[in-house]
Short mmCIF file of C-alpha atoms and ligand atoms in Angstrom, two decimals:
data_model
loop_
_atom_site.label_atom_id
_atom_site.label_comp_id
_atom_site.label_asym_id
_atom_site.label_seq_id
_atom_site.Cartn_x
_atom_site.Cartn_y
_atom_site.Cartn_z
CA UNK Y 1 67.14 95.93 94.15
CA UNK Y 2 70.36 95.09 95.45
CA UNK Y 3 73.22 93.09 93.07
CA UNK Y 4 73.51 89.60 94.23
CA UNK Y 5 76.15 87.17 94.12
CA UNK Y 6 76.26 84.25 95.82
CA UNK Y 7 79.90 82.16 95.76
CA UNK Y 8 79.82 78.53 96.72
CA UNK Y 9 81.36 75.00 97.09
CA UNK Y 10 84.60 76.48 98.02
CA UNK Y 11 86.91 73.69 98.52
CA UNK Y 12 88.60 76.02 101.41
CA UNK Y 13 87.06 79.30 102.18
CA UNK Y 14 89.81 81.17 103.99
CA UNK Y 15 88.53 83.95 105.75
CA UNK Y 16 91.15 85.66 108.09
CA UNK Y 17 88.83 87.00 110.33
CA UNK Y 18 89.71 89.47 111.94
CA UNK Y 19 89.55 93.62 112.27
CA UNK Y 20 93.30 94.07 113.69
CA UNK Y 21 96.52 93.29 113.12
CA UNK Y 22 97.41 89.63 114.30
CA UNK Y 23 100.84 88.52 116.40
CA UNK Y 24 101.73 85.54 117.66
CA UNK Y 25 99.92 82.15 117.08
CA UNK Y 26 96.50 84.63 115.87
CA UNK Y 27 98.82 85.00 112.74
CA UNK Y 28 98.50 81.44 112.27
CA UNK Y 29 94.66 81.40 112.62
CA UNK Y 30 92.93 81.92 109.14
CA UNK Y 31 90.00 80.97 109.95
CA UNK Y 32 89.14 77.90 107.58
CA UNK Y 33 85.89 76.97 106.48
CA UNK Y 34 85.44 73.75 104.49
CA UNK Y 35 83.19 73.66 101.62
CA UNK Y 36 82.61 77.57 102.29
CA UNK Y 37 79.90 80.10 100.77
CA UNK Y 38 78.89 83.32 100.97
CA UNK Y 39 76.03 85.89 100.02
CA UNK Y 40 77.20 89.19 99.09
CA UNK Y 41 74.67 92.24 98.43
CA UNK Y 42 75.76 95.31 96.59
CA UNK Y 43 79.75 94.43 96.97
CA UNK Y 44 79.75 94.04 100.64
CA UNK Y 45 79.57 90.18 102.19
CA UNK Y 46 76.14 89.86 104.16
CA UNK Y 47 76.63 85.82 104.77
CA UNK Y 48 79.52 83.58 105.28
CA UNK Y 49 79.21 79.95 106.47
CA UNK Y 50 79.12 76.16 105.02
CA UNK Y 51 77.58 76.01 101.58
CA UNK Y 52 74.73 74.01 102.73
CA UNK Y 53 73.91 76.73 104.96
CA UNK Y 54 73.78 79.71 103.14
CA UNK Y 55 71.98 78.28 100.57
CA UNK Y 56 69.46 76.73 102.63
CA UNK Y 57 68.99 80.12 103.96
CA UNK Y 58 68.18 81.80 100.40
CA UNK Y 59 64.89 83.63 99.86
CA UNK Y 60 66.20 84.67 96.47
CA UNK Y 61 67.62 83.71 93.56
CA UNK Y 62 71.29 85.44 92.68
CA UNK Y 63 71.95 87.70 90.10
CA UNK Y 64 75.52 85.70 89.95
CA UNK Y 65 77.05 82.45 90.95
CA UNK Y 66 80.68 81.95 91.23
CA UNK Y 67 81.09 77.89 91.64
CA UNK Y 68 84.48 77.08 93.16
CA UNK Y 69 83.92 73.67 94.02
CA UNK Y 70 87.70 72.29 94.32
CA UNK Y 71 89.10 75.66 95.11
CA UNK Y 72 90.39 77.43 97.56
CA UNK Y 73 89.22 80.87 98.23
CA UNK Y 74 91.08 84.09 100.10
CA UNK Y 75 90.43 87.46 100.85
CA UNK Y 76 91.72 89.77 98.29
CA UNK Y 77 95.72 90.54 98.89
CA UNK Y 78 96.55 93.70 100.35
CA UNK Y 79 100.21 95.30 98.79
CA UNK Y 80 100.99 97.32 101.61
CA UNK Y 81 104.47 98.56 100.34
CA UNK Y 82 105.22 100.05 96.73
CA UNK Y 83 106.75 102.98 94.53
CA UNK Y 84 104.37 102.30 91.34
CA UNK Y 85 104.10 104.94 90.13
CA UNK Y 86 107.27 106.53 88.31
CA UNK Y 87 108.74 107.80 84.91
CA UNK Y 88 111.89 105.92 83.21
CA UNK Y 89 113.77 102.35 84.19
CA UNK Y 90 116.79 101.94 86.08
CA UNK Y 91 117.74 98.18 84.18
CA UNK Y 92 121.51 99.50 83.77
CA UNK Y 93 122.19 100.04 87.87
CA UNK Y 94 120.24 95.85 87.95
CA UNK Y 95 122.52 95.43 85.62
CA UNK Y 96 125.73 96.83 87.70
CA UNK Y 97 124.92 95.15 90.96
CA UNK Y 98 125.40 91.99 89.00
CA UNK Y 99 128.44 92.69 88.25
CA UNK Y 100 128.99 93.91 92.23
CA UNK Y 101 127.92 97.53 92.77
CA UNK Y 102 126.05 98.01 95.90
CA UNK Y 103 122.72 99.76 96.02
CA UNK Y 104 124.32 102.49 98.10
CA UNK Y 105 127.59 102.89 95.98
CA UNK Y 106 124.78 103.52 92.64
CA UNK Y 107 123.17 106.59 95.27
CA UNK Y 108 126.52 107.91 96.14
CA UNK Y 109 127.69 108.31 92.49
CA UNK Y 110 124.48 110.14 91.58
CA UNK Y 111 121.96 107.33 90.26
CA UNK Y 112 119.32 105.62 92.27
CA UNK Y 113 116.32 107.26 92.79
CA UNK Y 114 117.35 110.76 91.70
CA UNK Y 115 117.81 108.81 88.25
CA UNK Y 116 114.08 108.18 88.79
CA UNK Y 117 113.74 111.41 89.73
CA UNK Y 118 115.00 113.25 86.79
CA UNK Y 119 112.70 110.71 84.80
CA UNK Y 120 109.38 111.72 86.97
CA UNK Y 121 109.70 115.35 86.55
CA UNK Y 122 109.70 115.41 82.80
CA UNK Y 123 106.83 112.70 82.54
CA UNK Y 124 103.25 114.27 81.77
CA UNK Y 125 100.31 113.28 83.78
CA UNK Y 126 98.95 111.30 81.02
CA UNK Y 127 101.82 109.02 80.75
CA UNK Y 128 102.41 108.55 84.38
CA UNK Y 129 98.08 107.09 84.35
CA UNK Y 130 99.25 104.93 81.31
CA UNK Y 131 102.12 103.32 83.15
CA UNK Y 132 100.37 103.36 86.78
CA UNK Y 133 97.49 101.72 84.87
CA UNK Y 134 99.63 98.85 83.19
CA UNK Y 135 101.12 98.37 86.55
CA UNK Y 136 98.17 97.92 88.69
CA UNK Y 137 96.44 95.87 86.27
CA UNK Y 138 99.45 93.26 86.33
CA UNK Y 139 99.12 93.36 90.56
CA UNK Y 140 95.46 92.31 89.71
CA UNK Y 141 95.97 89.73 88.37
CA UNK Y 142 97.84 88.43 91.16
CA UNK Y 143 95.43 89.04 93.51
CA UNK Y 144 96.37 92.28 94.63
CA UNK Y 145 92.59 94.56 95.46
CA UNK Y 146 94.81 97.01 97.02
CA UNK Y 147 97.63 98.80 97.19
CA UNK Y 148 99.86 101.48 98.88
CA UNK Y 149 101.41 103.62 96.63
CA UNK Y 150 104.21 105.89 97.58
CA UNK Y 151 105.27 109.86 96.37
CA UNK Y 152 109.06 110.49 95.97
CA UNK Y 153 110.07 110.19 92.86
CA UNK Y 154 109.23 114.15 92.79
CA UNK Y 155 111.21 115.68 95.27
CA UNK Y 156 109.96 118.99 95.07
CA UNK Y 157 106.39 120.21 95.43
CA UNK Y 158 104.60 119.97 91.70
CA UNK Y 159 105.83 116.42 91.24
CA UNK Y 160 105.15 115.23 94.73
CA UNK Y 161 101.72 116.44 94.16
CA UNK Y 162 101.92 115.11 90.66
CA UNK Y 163 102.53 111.94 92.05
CA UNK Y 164 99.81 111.85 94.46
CA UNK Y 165 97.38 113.54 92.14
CA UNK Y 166 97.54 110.51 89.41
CA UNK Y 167 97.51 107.89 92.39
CA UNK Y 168 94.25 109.24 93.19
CA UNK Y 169 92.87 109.60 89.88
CA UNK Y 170 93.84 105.30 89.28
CA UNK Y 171 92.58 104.57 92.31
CA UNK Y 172 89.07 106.22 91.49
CA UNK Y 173 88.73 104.68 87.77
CA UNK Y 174 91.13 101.13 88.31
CA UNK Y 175 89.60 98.57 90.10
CA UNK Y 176 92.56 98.24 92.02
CA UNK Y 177 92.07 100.54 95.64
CA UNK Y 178 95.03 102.94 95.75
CA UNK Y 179 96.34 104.37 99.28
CA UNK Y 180 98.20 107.25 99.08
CA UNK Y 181 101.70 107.78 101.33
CA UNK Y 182 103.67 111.17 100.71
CA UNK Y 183 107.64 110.25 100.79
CA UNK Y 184 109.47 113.40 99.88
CA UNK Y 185 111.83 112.28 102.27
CA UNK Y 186 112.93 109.28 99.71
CA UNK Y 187 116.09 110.83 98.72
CA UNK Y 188 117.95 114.37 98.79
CA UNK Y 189 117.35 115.78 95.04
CA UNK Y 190 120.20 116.79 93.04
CA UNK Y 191 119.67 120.47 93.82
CA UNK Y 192 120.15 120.17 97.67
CA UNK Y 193 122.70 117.60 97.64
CA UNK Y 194 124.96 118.09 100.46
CA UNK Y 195 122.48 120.40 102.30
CA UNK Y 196 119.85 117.58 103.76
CA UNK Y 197 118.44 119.91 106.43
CA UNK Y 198 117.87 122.42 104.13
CA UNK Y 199 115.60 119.92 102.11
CA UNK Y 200 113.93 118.76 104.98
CA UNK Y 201 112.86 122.17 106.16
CA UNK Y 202 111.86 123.04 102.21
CA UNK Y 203 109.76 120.16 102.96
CA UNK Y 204 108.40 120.92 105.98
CA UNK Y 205 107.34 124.82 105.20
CA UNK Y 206 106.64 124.07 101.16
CA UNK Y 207 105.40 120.57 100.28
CA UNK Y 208 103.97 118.42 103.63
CA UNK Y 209 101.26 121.51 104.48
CA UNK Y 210 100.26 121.36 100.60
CA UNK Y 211 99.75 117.83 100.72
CA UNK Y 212 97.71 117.40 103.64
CA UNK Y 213 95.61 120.55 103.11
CA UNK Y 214 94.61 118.72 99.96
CA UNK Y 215 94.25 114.99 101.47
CA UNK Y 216 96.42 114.16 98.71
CA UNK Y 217 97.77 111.36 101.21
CA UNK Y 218 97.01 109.13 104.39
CA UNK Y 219 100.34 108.30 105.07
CA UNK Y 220 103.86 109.87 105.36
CA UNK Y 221 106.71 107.92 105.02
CA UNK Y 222 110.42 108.74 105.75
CA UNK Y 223 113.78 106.90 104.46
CA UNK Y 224 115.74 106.96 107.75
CA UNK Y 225 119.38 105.46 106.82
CA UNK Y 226 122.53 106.27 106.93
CA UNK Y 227 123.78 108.11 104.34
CA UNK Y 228 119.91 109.73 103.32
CA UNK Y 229 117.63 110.76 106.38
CA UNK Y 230 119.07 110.78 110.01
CA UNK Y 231 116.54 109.62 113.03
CA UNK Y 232 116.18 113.53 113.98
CA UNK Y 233 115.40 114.70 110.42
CA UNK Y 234 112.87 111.56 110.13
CA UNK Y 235 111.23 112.34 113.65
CA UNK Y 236 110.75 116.34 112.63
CA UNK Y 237 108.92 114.97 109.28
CA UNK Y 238 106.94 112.43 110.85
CA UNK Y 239 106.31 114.13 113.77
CA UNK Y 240 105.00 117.35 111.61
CA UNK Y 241 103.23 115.25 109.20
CA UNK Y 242 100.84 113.44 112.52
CA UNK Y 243 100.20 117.07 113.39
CA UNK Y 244 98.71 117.66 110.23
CA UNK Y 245 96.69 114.13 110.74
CA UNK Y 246 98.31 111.84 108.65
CA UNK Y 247 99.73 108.22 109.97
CA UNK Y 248 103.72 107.48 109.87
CA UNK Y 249 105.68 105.06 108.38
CA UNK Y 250 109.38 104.55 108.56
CA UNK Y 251 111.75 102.93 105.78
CA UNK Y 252 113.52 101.44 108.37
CA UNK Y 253 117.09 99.48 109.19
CA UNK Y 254 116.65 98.47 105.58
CA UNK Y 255 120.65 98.73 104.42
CA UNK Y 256 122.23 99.24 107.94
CA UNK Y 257 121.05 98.78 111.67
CA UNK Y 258 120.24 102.70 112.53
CA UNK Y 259 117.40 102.59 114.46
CA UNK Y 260 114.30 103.70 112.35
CA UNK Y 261 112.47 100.14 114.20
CA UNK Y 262 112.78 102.06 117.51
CA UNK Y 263 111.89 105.56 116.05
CA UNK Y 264 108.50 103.82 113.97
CA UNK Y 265 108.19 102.42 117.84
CA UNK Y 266 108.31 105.66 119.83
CA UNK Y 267 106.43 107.99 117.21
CA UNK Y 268 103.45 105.21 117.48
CA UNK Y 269 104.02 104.63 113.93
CA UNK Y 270 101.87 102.10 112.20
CA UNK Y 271 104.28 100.46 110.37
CA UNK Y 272 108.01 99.98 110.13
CA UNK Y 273 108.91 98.81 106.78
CA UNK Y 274 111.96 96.71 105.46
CA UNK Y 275 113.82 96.00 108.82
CA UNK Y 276 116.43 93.87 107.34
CA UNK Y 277 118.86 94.90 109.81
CA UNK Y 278 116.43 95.82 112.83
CA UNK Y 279 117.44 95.28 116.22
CA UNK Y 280 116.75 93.07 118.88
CA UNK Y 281 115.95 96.14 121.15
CA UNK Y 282 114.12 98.42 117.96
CA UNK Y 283 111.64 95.01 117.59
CA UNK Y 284 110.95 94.58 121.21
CA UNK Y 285 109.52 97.60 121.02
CA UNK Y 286 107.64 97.39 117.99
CA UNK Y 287 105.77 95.06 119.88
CA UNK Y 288 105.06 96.53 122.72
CA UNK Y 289 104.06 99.99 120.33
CA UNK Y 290 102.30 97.75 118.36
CA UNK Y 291 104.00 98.71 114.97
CA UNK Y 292 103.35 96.61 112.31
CA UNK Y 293 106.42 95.12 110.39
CA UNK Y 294 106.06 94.95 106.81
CA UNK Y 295 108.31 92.80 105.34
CA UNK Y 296 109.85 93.16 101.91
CA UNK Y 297 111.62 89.52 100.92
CA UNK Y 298 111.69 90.30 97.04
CA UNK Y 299 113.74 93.44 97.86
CA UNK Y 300 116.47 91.43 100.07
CA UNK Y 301 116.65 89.34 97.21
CA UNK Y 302 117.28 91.27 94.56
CA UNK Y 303 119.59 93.44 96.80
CA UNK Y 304 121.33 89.42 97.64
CA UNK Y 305 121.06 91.34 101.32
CA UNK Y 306 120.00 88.85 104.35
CA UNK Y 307 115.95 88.30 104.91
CA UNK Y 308 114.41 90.15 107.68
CA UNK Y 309 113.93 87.99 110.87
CA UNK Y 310 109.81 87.45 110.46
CA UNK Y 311 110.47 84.51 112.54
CA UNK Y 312 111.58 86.49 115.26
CA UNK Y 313 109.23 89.28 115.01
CA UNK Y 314 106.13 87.00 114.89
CA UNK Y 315 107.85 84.92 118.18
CA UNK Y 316 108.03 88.61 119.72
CA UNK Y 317 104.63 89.79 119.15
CA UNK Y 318 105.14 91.62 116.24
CA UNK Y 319 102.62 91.97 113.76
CA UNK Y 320 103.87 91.23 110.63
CA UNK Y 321 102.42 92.26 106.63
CA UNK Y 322 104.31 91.13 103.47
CA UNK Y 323 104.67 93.80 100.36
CA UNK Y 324 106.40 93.23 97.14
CA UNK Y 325 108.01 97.14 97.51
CA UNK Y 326 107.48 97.36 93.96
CA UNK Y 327 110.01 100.18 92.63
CA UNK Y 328 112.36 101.01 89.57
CA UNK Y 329 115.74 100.29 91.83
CA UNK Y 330 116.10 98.17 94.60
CA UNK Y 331 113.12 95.74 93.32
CA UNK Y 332 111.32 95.52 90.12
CA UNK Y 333 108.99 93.41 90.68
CA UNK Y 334 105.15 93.04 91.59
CA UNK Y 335 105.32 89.65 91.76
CA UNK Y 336 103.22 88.30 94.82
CA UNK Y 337 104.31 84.78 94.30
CA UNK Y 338 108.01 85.66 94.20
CA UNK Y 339 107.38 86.84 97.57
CA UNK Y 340 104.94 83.93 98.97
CA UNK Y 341 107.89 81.91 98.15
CA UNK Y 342 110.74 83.86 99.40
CA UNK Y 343 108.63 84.47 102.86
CA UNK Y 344 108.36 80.33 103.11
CA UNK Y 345 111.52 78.77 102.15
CA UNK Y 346 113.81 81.85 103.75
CA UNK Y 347 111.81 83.55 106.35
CA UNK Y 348 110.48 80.89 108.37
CA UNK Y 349 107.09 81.41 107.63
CA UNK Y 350 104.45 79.11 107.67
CA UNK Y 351 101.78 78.82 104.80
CA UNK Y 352 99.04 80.58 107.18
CA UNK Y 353 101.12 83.24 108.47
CA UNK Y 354 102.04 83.99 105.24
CA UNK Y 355 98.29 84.47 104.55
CA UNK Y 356 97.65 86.91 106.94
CA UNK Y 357 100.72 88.88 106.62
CA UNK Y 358 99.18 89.76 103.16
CA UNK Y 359 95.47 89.77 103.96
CA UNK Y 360 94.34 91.51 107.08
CA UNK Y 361 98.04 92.48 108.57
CA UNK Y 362 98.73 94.09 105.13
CA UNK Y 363 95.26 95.56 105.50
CA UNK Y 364 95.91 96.96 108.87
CA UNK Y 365 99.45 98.18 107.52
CA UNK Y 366 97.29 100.57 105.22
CA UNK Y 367 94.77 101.58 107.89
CA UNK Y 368 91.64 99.12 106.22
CA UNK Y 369 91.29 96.40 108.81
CA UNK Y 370 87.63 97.27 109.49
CA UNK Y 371 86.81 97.34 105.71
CA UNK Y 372 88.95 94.42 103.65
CA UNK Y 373 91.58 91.87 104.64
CA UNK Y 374 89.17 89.34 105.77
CA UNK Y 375 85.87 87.63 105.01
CA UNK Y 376 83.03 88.49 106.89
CA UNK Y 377 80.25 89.81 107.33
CA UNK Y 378 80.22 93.61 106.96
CA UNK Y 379 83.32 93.55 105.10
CA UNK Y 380 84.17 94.44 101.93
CA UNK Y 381 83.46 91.68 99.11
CA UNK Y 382 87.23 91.58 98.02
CA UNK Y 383 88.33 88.01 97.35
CA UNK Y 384 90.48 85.64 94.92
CA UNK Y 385 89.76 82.14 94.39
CA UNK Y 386 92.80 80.23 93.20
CA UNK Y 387 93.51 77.13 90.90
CA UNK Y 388 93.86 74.97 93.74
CA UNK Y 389 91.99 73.46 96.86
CA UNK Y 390 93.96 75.18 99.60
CA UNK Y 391 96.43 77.93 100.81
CA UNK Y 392 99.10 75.47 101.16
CA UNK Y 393 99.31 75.37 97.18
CA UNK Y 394 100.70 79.13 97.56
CA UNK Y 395 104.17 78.64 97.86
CA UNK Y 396 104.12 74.74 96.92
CA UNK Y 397 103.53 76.37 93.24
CA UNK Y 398 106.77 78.26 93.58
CA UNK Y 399 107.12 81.48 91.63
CA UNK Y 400 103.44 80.51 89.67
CA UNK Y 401 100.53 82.86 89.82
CA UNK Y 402 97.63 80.41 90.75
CA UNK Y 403 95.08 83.00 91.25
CA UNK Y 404 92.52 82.24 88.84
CA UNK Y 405 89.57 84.59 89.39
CA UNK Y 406 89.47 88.22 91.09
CA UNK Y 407 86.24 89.54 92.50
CA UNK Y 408 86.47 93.23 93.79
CA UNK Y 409 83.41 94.98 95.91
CA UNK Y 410 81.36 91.92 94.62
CA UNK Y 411 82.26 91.91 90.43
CA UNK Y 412 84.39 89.73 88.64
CA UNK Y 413 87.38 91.70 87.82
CA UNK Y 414 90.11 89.18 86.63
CA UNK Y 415 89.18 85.72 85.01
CA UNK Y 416 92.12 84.22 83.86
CA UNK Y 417 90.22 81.28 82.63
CA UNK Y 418 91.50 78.46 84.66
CA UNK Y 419 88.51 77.05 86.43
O1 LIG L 1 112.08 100.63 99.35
N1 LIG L 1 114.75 102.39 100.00
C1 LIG L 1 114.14 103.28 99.49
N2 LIG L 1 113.17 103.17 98.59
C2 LIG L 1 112.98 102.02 97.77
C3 LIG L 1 113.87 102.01 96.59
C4 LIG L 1 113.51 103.06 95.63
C5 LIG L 1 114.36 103.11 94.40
O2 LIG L 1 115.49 102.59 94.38
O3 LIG L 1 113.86 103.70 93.43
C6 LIG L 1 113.01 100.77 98.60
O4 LIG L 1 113.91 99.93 98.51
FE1 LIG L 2 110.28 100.97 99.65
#
């Protein structure tokens, strides 16, 4: 017999439909329906509709009933962007670029991530699952069902694989999903400094074949910036890493414009990540490649470095996801509503694009369209029913976590206790 659970009286059942990333005015369309239900067998949604319709159509009693009459329910959010998992802090360097210190200026004098770095290597497995654990546990509770995690706070090829190893043992026992990106491109270590194509061949002949013999990860991501990975260097890694069937990602035009949007664009990347400084020209052709922008507001803030131009992207066609980039540097923080409210009141973003950016965009952004990031049938039973009738409460609550309950592949995962 199959686990039943049957959700109801949903003040606002939001359900993103949808099994591709959304541009234009389809970002806007999250598919409301008022006084929503739906009947879920076995974690995977097998009814959606009005609440008068679904349960007229019952032949069965449920084995559960979640009642969220006067709240607004979402698909679970997608955190398509983050460094989670990694040893040590880094709350001196916050503490410097109060007093002025740019990001860069830290990386230049030998901290940043190679700080992390140094802290990574010398962790043990088991303490890198007791922090990742902590860590997605706290995402839970905002809502976050899944997350991209990324390598490179290694840098060489035991703690890469480290890295990826423990992502993939917290994905299989947390309830939070974990997807797996390989970045040991994320900085030059300490013991190639000054010899970057010598690392990036090291990578290339000793780490990326390891990795993707083992499927340790779906993604490969590359910082291309000035000052850390050229465009070249970035194309021969991502370009090697597709070979060997994994999907790109660039960290791209985050500190300076240097044209990782257009590189993401021409390697048929599926995302281009950060873009605080991307180009007119590099997001033109994100949308006509089709790369999806994921958009990283709690890092320009913390960074005080100008917002990425969603506005512009999503009037150009480009898809856009939200992320918190969670990380020990340039932004400590998992906070989902920091970002909701960052993405409204400095990005331009409306309420409902907002939603999709971190529903099915972000779930495209990790390669899951066709399983999560929307409500339907067939899909995934991934949701989050908040304190409040509708989306628009999001970032009207500024900064407040107003998820109340978590469901993941149809079980209650997070009660906070509100409703
Ligand atoms: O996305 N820019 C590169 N990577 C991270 C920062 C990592 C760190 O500082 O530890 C980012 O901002
Ligand atoms: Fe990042």
């Amino acid at each position: 017999m199959a686990k039943t659970m049957l959700l109801k009286n949903a003040a606002e059942l939001v359900t993103c439909r949808g099994a591709a990333p959304k541009i234009g005015a389809a970002m806007a369309d999250i598919g409301v329906i008022p006084d929503g239900a739906m009947w879920i067998e076995d974690g995977v949604i097998r009814r959606v509709g009005m609440t008068a319709e679904i349960v007229e159509g019952l032949d069965e009693e449920p084995d559960e009933v979640v009642d969220a009459a006067g709240r607004c329910v979402l698909p679970g959010f997608v955190d398509p962007h983050t460094h989670f998992l990694f040893g040590g802090y880094r709350a001196e360097e916050f503490s410097w670029r109060l007093r002025g210190d740019t990001y860069m200026q830290i990386m230049e004098r030998g901290g940043g991530i190679v700080n992390t770095v140094q802290a990574t290597r010398t962790s043990t497995t088991e303490e890198l699952m007791e922090v990742g654990w902590k860590r997605l546990s706290s995402m839970l509770s905002f809502g976050v069902t899944t997350v991209e995690g990324k390598s490179g706070y290694g840098l060489d090829a035991a703690t890469e694989i480290k890295q990826l190893e423990v992502m993939a043992q917290l994905g299989r026992e947390h309830v939070v999903e974990v997807v797996p990106t390989f970045m040991g491109a994320h900085a030059v270590p300490a013991e190639y400094k000054g010899r970057t194509d010598e690392f990036v061949e090291y990578l290339l002949q000793s780490v990326l074949p390891v990795v993707a013999q083992r499927k340790l990860a779906e993604f490969c991501d590359v910082f291309c910036e000035k000052g850390v990975f050229s465009v070249e260097q970035s194309r021969r890694l991502l370009t090697a890493a597709q070979g060997l069937g994994m999907k790109a990602k660039v960290h791209a035009d985050e500190i300076v414009s240097f044209g990782g949007a257009e590189l993401a664009a021409e390697l048929g990347a599926v995302s281009a990540e950060h873009l605080l400084h991307a180009s007119d020209e590099g997001i033109h052709r994100m949308g006509e490649a089709g790369v999806i922008a994921v958009l990283l507001p709690a890092t320009a803030f913390c960074l005080r470095e100008p917002y990425a131009r969603a506005r512009f992207m999503i009037d150009h066609g480009v898809p856009v996801a939200l992320a918190t980039d969670f990380n020990p540097g340039s932004c400590f923080t998992e906070s989902i509503p920091l970002v909701i409210a960052l993405a409204a009141l400095y990005m331009q973003m409306t309420p409902a694009e907002i939603v999709t950016a971190l529903t099915i965009n972000a779930a495209a952004a990790v390669g899951r369209a066709d399983r999560i990031g929307s409500l339907e049938v067939g899909k995934q039973a991934d949701f989050i029913v908040l304190e409040h009738p509708s989306h628009l409460y999001l970032p009207y609550h500024a900064g407040v976590n107003c998820v109340a309950t978590v469901v993941k592949r149809g079980q209650v995962v997070n009660d906070r206790g509100l409703l």
